[in-house]
Tab-separated table of C-alpha atoms and ligand atoms in Angstrom:
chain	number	residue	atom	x	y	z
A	157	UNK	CA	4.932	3.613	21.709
A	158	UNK	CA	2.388	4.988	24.290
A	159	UNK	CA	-0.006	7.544	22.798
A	160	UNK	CA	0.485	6.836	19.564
A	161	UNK	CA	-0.936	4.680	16.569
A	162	UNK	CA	1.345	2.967	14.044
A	163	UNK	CA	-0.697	3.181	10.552
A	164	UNK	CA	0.449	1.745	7.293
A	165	UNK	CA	-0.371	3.825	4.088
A	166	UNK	CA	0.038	3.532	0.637
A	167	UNK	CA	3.083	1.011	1.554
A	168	UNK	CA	4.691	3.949	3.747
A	169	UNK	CA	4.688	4.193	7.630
A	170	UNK	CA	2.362	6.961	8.994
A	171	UNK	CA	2.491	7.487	12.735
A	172	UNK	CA	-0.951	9.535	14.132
A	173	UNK	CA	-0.508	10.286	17.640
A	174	UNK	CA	-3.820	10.069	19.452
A	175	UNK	CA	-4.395	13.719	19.269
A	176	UNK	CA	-4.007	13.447	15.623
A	177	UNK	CA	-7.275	10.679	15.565
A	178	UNK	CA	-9.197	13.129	17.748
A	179	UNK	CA	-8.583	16.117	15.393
A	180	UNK	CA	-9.726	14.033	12.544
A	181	UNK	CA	-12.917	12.832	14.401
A	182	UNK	CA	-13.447	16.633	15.715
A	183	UNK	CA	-13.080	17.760	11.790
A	184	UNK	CA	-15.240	15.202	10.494
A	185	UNK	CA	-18.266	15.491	13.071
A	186	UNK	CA	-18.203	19.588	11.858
A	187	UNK	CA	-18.753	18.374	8.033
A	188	UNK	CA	-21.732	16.451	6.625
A	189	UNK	CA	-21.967	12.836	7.287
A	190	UNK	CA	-22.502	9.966	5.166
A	191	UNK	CA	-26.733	8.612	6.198
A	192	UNK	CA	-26.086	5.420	5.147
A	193	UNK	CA	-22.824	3.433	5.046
A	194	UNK	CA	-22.697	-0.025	3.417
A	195	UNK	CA	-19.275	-2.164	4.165
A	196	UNK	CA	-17.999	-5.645	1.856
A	197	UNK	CA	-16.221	-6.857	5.258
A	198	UNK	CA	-13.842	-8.913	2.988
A	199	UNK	CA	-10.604	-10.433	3.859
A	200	UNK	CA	-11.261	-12.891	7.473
A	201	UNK	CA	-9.484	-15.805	6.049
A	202	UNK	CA	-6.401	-14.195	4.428
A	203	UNK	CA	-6.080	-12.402	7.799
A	204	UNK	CA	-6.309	-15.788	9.139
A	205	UNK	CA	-3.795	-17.379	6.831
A	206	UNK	CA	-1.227	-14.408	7.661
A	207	UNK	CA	-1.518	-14.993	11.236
A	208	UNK	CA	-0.817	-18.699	10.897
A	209	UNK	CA	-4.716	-19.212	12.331
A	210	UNK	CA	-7.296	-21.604	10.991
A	211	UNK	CA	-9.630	-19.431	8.668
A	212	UNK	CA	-12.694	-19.813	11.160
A	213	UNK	CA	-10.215	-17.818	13.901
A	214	UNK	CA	-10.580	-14.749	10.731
A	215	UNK	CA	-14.693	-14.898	10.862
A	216	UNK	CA	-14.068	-15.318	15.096
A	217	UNK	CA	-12.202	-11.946	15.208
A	218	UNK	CA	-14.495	-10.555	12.253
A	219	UNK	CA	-17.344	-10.102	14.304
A	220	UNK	CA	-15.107	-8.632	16.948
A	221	UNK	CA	-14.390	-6.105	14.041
A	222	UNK	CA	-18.596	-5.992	13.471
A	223	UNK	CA	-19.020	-5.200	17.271
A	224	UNK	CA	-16.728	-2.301	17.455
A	225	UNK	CA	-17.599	-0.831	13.688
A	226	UNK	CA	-21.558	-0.676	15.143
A	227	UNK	CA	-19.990	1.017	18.029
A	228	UNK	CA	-17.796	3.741	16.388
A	229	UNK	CA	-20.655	3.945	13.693
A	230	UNK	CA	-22.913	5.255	16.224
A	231	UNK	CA	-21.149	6.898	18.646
A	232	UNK	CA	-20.775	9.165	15.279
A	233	UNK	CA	-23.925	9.616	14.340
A	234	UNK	CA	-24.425	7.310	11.502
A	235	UNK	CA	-28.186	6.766	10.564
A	236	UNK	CA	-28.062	3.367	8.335
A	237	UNK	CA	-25.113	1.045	8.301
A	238	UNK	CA	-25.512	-2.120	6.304
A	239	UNK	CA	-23.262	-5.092	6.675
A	240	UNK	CA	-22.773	-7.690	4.129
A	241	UNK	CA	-22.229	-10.641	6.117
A	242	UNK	CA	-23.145	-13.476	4.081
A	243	UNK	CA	-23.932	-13.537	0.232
A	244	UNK	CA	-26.212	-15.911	-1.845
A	245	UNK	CA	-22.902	-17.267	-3.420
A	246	UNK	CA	-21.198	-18.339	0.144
A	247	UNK	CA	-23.249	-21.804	-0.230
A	248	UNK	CA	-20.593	-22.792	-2.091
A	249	UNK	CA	-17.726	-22.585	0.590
A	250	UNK	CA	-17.014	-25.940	2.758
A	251	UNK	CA	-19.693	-27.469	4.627
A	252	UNK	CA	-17.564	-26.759	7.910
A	253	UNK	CA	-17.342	-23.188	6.802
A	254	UNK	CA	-20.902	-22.626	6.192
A	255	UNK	CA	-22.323	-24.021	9.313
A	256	UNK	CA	-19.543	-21.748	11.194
A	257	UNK	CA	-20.597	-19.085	9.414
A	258	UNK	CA	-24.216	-19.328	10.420
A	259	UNK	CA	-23.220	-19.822	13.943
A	260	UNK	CA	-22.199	-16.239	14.053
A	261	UNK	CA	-25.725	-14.370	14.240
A	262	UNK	CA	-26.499	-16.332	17.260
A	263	UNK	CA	-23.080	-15.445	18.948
A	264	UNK	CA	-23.274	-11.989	18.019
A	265	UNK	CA	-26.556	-11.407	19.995
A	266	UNK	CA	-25.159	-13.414	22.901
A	267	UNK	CA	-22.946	-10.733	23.537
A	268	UNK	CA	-24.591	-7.633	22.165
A	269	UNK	CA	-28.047	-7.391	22.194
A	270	UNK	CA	-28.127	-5.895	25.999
A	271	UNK	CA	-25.930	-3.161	24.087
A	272	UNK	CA	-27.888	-2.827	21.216
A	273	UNK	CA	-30.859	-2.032	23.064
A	274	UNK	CA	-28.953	-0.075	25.727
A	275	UNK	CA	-27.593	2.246	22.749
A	276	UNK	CA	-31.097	2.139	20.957
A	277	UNK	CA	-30.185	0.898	17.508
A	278	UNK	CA	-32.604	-1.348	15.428
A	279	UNK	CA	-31.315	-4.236	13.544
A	280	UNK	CA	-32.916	-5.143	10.453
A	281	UNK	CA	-32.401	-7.736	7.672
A	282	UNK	CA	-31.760	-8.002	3.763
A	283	UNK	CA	-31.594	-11.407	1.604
A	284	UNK	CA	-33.903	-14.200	0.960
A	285	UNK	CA	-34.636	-15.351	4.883
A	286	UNK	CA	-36.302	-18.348	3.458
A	287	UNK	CA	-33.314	-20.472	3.006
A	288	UNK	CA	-31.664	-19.997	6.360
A	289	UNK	CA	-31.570	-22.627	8.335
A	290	UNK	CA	-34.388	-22.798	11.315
A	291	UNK	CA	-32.128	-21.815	14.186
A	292	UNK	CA	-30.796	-18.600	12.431
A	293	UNK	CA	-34.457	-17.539	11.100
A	294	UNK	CA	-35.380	-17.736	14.949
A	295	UNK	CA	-32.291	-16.053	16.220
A	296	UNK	CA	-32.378	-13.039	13.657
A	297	UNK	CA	-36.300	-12.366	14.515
A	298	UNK	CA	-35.702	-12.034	18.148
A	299	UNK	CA	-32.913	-9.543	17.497
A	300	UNK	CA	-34.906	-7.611	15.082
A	301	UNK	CA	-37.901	-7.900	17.720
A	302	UNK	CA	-36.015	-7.002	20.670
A	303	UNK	CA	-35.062	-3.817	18.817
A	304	UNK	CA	-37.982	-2.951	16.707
A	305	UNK	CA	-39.225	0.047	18.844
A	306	UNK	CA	-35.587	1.495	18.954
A	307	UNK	CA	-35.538	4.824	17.054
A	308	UNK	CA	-31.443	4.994	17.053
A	309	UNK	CA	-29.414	3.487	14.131
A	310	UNK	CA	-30.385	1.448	11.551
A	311	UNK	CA	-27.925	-1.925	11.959
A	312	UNK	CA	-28.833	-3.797	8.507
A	313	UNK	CA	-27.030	-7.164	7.903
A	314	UNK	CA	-27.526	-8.644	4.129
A	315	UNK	CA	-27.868	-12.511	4.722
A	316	UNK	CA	-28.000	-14.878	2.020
A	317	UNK	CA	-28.100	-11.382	-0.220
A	318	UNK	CA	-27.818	-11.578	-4.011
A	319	UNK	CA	-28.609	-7.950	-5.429
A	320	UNK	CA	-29.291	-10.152	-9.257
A	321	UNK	CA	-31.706	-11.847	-7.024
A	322	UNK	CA	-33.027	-9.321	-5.060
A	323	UNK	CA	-33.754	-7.718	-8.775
A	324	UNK	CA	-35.447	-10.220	-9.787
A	325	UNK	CA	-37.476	-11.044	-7.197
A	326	UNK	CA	-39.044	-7.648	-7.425
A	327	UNK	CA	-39.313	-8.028	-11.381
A	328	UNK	CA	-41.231	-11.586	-10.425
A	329	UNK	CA	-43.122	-9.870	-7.646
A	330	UNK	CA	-44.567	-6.974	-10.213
A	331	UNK	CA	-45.527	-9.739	-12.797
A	332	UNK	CA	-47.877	-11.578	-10.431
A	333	UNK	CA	-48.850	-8.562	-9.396
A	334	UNK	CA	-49.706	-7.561	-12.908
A	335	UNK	CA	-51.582	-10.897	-13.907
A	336	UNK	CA	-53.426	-10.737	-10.570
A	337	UNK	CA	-54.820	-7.533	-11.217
A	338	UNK	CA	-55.475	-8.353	-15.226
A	339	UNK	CA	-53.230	-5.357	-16.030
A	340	UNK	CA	-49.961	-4.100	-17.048
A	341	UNK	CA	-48.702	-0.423	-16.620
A	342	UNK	CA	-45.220	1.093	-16.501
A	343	UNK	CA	-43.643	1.705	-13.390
A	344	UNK	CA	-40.761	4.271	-12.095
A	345	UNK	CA	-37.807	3.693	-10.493
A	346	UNK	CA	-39.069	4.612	-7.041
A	347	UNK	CA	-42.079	2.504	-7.646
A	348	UNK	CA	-39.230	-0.369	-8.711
A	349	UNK	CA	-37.710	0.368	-5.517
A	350	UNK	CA	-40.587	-0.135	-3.286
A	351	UNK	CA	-40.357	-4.277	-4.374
A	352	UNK	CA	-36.496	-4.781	-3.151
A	353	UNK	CA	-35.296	-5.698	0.491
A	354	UNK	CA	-34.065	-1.926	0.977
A	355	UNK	CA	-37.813	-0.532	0.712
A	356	UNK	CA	-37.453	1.513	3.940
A	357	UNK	CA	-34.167	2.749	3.267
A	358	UNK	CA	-32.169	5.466	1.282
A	359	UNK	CA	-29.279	4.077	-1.005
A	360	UNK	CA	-25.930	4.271	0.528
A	361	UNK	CA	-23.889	7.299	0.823
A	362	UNK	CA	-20.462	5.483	0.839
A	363	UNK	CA	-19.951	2.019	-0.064
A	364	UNK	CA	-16.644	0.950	2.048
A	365	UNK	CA	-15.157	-2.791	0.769
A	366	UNK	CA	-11.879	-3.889	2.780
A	367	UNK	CA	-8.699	-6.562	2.152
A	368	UNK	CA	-8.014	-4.859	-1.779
A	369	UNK	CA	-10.832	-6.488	-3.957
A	370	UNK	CA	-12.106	-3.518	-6.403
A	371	UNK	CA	-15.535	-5.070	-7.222
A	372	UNK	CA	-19.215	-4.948	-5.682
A	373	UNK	CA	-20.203	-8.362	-6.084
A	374	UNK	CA	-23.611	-8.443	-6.255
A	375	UNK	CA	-24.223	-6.202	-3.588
A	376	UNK	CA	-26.811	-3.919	-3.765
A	377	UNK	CA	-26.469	-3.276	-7.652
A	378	UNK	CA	-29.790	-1.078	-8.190
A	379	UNK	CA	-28.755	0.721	-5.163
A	380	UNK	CA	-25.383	2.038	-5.319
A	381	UNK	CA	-25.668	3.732	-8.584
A	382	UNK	CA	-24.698	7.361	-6.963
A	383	UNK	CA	-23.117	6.031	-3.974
A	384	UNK	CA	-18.861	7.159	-3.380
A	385	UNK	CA	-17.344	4.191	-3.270
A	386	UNK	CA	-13.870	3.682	-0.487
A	387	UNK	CA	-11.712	0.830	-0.756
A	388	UNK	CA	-8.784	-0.371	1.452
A	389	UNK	CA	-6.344	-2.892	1.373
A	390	UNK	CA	-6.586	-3.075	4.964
A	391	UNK	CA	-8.212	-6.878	5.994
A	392	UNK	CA	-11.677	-6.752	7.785
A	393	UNK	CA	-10.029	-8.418	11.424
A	394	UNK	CA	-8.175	-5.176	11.363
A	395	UNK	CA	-10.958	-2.368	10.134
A	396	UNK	CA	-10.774	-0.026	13.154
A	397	UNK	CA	-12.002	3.721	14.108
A	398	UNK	CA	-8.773	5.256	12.097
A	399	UNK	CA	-9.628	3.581	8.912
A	400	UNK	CA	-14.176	4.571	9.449
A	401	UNK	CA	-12.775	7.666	9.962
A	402	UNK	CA	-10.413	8.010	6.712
A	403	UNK	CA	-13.366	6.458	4.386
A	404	UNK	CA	-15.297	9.382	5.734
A	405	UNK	CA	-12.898	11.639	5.491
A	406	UNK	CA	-12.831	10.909	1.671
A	407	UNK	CA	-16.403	10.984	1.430
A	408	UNK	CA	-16.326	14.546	2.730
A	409	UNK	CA	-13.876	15.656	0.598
A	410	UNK	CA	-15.651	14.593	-2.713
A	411	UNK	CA	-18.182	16.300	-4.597
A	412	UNK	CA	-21.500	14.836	-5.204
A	413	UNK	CA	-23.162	15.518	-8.352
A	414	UNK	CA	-25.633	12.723	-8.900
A	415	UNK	CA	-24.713	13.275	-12.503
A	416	UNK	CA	-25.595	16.507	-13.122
A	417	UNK	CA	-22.494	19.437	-13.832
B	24	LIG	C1	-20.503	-12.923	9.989
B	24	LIG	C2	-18.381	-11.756	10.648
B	24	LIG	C3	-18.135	-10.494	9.880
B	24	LIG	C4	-17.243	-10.690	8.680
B	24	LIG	C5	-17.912	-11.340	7.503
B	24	LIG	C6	-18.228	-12.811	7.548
B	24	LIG	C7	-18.307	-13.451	8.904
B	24	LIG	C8	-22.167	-10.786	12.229
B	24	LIG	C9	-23.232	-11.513	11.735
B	24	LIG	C10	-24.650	-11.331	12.017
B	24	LIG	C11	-25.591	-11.545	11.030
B	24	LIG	C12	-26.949	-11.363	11.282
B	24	LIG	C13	-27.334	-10.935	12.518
B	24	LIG	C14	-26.432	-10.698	13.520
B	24	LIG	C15	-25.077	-10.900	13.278
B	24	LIG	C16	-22.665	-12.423	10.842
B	24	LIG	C17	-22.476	-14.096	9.290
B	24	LIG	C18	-21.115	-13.912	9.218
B	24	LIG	C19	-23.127	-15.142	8.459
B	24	LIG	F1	-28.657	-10.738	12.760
B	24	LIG	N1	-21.038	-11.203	11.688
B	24	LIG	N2	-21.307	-12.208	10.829
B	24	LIG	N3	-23.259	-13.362	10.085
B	24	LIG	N4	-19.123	-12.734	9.897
């Protein structure tokens, strides 16, 4: 079917002709945009398992998904997206699965870091560094290095993020600071926020999580407390422009209120 993109909604069939995608994009670049979008890319191994290809083939084709998502990210006009790649729980997968796993920062720069740079987007880091192996400590600084002076979008990957421990750590962080200085005083939240990993940033907008799970797993707890939250049964391998722009889309078409009437 030339021109035209099969989607699957709500368990019916909906057929958008290209046209249709361009209208949507058109209508969604006149409304206000999300600053910061956060995305659970969840599902690579069921993906895997559906295809009848060993799980490692799902993380292969997930950074595939990561390449194009910075792409259509930007080419939008997105300030901040941050990308939950690998969580403070993952330890516990195989040992196979692991080490795969943290061959994937290294590959991804292989490929993209000409384009990062060409495109002018910074890539940053959340999560406790500290326990990454060597080789992916040294890989992750020369990406954030080689794009430090880039003024374009923010590309933040969480690795080895825990938002408990990310808490925590700031709550440990304010004691010694506390004892150091031989006092105690009460803090705010925006002083509170200046200890976590997300110091720089503003919380997320829109918190996307693919493949059907309706939790946040300890990501970025503290931060998402006014954030919209989109979720799609759709598995991460197969997150593309349509489905960015229907998260949007909903984000749009809610009503903030922060609380307030
Ligand atoms: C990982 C691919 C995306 C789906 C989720 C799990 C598998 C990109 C990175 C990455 C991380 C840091 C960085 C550059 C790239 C990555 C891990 C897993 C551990 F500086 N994708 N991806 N890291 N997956």
């Amino acid at each position: 079917m030339q021109g035209r993109v099969v989607y699957y909604l709500d368990g019916g069939l909906l057929i958008m002709t290209v046209q249709q995608i361009k209208d949507l994009e058109t209508h969604i670049r006149t409304e206000k945009l999300p600053v910061h979008i956060a995305i659970i890319m969840d599902g690579n191994g069921r993906w895997a398992a559906e295809h009848n290809l060993a799980r490692h083939e799902g993380h292969r084709q997930g950074v595939e998904t990561v390449r194009s998502t910075v792409r259509y990210c930007n080419s939008l006009g997105i300030e901040i997206l941050t990308l939950f790649a690998f969580s403070t729980e993952n330890w516990q997968r195989p040992v196979w699965e692991v080490n795969y796993l943290m061959s994937l920062p290294e590959k991804y720069f292989q490929t993209e870091l000409p384009e990062l740079i060409k495109n002018n987007v910074q890539v940053k880091m959340i999560g406790d560094q500290s326990k990454l192996p060597h080789k992916v400590k040294k890989v992750i600084a020369e990406g954030a290095e080689a794009t430090k002076d880039n003024s374009g979008m923010i590309l933040n990957f969480a690795l080895n993020y825990g938002s408990r421990a990310e808490i925590l750590n700031a709550v440990n962080c304010l004691i010694e600071k506390a004892f150091k200085d031989g006092k105690i005083n009460q803090i705010s939240e925006e002083h509170f926020s200046r200890y976590l990993y997300t110091k720089d940033l503003p919380d997320p907008d829109l918190l996307i999580r693919t493949s059907g799970e309706l939790r946040v797993s300890n990501f970025l707890l503290w931060q998402l407390a006014y954030t919209e939250l989109w979720f799609t049964d759709v598995y991460w391998p197969d997150f593309g422009k349509l489905e960015l722009l229907k998260a949007v889309d909903a984000f749009q078409k809610r009503k903030r209120r922060y609380g307030k009437v």
